[in-house]
């Protein structure tokens, strides 16, 4: 009964919510890093404070590319599953 009735109804909402949270967590990680939590946001914050704008621009482009990659991937997964 669970495999035939409950899971098909539950799957689309669960997968959609999980992919949304993954996307949100990646975006929040960059912001949290800028206030001191570490990761790429911390490296970006250090580059900006040291006036290394070319390196900061590369960091921003990396974050942008990562967000685009995750957005594209989650859209394809949603398209397949939903």
Coordinates of N, CA and C in Angstrom, one line a residue:
X1 N 0.8 -1.2 0.0 CA 0.0 0.0 0.0 C 0.9 1.3 0.0
X2 N 1.9 1.3 0.8 CA 2.8 2.4 0.8 C 3.5 2.7 -0.5
X3 N 4.0 1.6 -1.1 CA 4.7 1.7 -2.4 C 3.7 2.1 -3.6
X4 N 2.5 1.7 -3.5 CA 1.5 2.0 -4.6 C 0.7 3.3 -4.4
X5 N 0.4 3.6 -3.1 CA -0.5 4.8 -2.9 C 0.2 6.0 -2.3
X6 N 1.0 5.7 -1.3 CA 1.6 6.9 -0.5 C 2.8 7.4 -1.2
X7 N 3.8 6.6 -1.6 CA 5.0 7.1 -2.2 C 4.8 7.9 -3.4
X8 N 4.0 7.5 -4.4 CA 3.9 8.3 -5.6 C 3.4 9.7 -5.3
X9 N 2.5 9.9 -4.4 CA 2.0 11.2 -4.0 C 3.0 12.0 -3.2
X10 N 3.8 11.3 -2.4 CA 4.7 12.0 -1.5 C 6.0 12.3 -2.3
X11 N 6.4 11.5 -3.3 CA 7.7 11.7 -3.9 C 7.9 13.1 -4.6
X12 N 6.9 13.6 -5.3 CA 7.1 14.8 -6.0 C 7.3 16.0 -5.1
X13 N 6.5 16.0 -4.0 CA 6.7 17.1 -3.0 C 8.0 17.0 -2.3
X14 N 8.4 15.8 -1.9 CA 9.6 15.6 -1.2 C 10.8 15.9 -2.0
X15 N 10.9 15.5 -3.3 CA 12.0 15.8 -4.1 C 12.1 17.3 -4.4
X16 N 11.0 17.9 -4.7 CA 10.9 19.3 -5.0 C 11.4 20.1 -3.8
X17 N 11.0 19.8 -2.6 CA 11.4 20.5 -1.4 C 12.9 20.3 -1.1
X18 N 13.4 19.0 -1.3 CA 14.8 18.7 -1.1 C 15.7 19.5 -2.0
X19 N 15.3 19.6 -3.3 CA 16.1 20.3 -4.3 C 16.1 21.8 -4.0
X20 N 14.9 22.3 -3.5 CA 14.9 23.7 -3.2 C 15.8 24.0 -2.0
X21 N 15.8 23.1 -1.0 CA 16.7 23.3 0.2 C 18.1 23.2 -0.2
X22 N 18.5 22.4 -1.1 CA 19.9 22.3 -1.6 C 20.3 23.6 -2.3
X23 N 19.5 24.1 -3.1 CA 19.7 25.4 -3.8 C 19.9 26.5 -2.8
X24 N 19.0 26.6 -1.8 CA 19.0 27.6 -0.8 C 20.2 27.5 0.1
X25 N 20.6 26.3 0.5 CA 21.8 26.1 1.3 C 23.1 26.5 0.6
X26 N 23.2 26.3 -0.7 CA 24.4 26.7 -1.4 C 24.4 28.3 -1.4
X27 N 23.3 28.9 -1.7 CA 23.3 30.4 -1.7 C 23.6 30.9 -0.3
X28 N 23.1 30.3 0.7 CA 23.3 30.8 2.1 C 24.7 30.6 2.5
X29 N 25.4 29.5 2.0 CA 26.8 29.2 2.4 C 27.7 30.4 2.0
X30 N 27.5 31.0 0.9 CA 28.4 32.1 0.5 C 28.1 33.3 1.4
X31 N 26.9 33.6 1.7 CA 26.6 34.7 2.6 C 27.2 34.5 4.0
X32 N 27.0 33.3 4.5 CA 27.5 33.0 5.9 C 29.0 33.0 5.9
X33 N 29.7 32.6 4.8 CA 31.1 32.7 4.8 C 31.6 34.1 4.8
X34 N 30.8 35.0 4.3 CA 31.3 36.4 4.3 C 31.2 37.0 5.6
X35 N 30.4 36.5 6.5 CA 30.3 37.0 7.9 C 31.2 36.2 8.9
X36 N 32.0 35.3 8.3 CA 32.9 34.6 9.2 C 32.8 33.1 9.4
X37 N 31.9 32.5 8.7 CA 31.6 31.0 8.9 C 32.6 30.1 8.1
X38 N 33.4 30.7 7.2 CA 34.4 29.9 6.5 C 33.9 29.6 5.1
X39 N 34.7 28.9 4.4 CA 34.4 28.5 3.0 C 34.7 29.6 2.0
X40 N 34.0 29.5 0.8 CA 34.3 30.4 -0.3 C 33.9 31.9 0.1
X41 N 32.9 32.0 0.9 CA 32.5 33.4 1.3 C 33.6 34.1 2.1
X42 N 34.2 33.3 3.0 CA 35.3 33.9 3.8 C 36.5 34.3 2.9
X43 N 36.8 33.4 1.9 CA 37.9 33.8 1.0 C 37.6 35.0 0.2
X44 N 36.3 35.1 -0.2 CA 35.9 36.3 -0.9 C 35.9 37.5 -0.1
X45 N 35.5 37.4 1.2 CA 35.6 38.6 2.1 C 37.0 39.0 2.3
X46 N 37.9 38.1 2.5 CA 39.3 38.4 2.7 C 39.9 39.1 1.5
X47 N 39.6 38.7 0.3 CA 40.1 39.3 -0.9 C 39.6 40.7 -1.1
X48 N 38.3 40.9 -0.8 CA 37.8 42.3 -0.9 C 38.4 43.2 0.2
X49 N 38.6 42.7 1.4 CA 39.2 43.6 2.4 C 40.7 43.9 2.1
X50 N 41.4 43.0 1.4 CA 42.7 43.3 1.0 C 42.9 44.0 -0.3
X51 N 41.8 44.4 -0.9 CA 41.7 45.2 -2.2 C 42.3 44.3 -3.4
X52 N 42.1 43.0 -3.3 CA 42.5 42.2 -4.4 C 41.2 41.9 -5.2
X53 N 40.8 42.9 -6.0 CA 39.5 42.8 -6.6 C 39.5 41.8 -7.8
X54 N 40.6 41.6 -8.4 CA 40.6 40.6 -9.5 C 40.3 39.2 -8.9
X55 N 41.0 38.9 -7.8 CA 40.7 37.6 -7.1 C 39.3 37.5 -6.6
X56 N 38.8 38.6 -6.1 CA 37.4 38.7 -5.6 C 36.5 38.4 -6.7
X57 N 36.8 39.0 -7.9 CA 35.9 38.8 -9.0 C 35.8 37.4 -9.4
X58 N 37.0 36.7 -9.4 CA 37.0 35.3 -9.7 C 36.2 34.5 -8.7
X59 N 36.2 34.8 -7.4 CA 35.4 34.2 -6.4 C 33.9 34.4 -6.6
X60 N 33.6 35.6 -7.0 CA 32.2 35.9 -7.3 C 31.7 35.1 -8.5
X61 N 32.5 35.0 -9.5 CA 32.2 34.2 -10.7 C 32.1 32.8 -10.4
X62 N 32.9 32.3 -9.5 CA 32.8 30.9 -9.1 C 31.5 30.6 -8.3
X63 N 31.1 31.5 -7.5 CA 29.8 31.4 -6.8 C 28.7 31.4 -7.8
X64 N 28.7 32.4 -8.7 CA 27.7 32.5 -9.7 C 27.6 31.2 -10.6
X65 N 28.7 30.7 -11.0 CA 28.7 29.5 -11.8 C 28.2 28.3 -11.0
X66 N 28.5 28.2 -9.7 CA 28.0 27.1 -8.9 C 26.5 27.2 -8.7
X67 N 26.0 28.4 -8.5 CA 24.6 28.6 -8.4 C 23.9 28.2 -9.7
X68 N 24.4 28.6 -10.8 CA 23.8 28.3 -12.1 C 23.9 26.8 -12.4
X69 N 25.0 26.2 -12.0 CA 25.1 24.7 -12.2 C 24.0 24.0 -11.3
X70 N 23.9 24.4 -10.1 CA 22.9 23.7 -9.2 C 21.5 24.0 -9.7
X71 N 21.3 25.2 -10.1 CA 19.9 25.6 -10.7 C 19.6 24.7 -11.9
X72 N 20.5 24.6 -12.8 CA 20.3 23.8 -14.0 C 20.1 22.4 -13.7
X73 N 20.9 21.8 -12.8 CA 20.8 20.4 -12.4 C 19.5 20.1 -11.7
X74 N 19.1 21.0 -10.8 CA 17.8 20.7 -10.1 C 16.6 20.9 -11.0
X75 N 16.7 21.8 -12.0 CA 15.6 22.0 -12.9 C 15.5 20.7 -13.8
X76 N 16.6 20.1 -14.2 CA 16.5 18.9 -15.0 C 16.0 17.7 -14.1
X77 N 16.4 17.7 -12.9 CA 15.9 16.6 -12.0 C 14.4 16.8 -11.8
X78 N 14.0 18.0 -11.5 CA 12.5 18.3 -11.3 C 11.7 17.9 -12.6
X79 N 12.3 18.2 -13.7 CA 11.6 17.9 -15.0 C 11.4 16.4 -15.2
X80 N 12.4 15.7 -14.8 CA 12.4 14.2 -15.0 C 11.4 13.6 -14.0
X81 N 11.5 14.0 -12.8 CA 10.7 13.4 -11.7 C 9.2 13.9 -11.7
X82 N 9.1 15.2 -11.8 CA 7.7 15.7 -11.6 C 7.1 15.7 -13.0

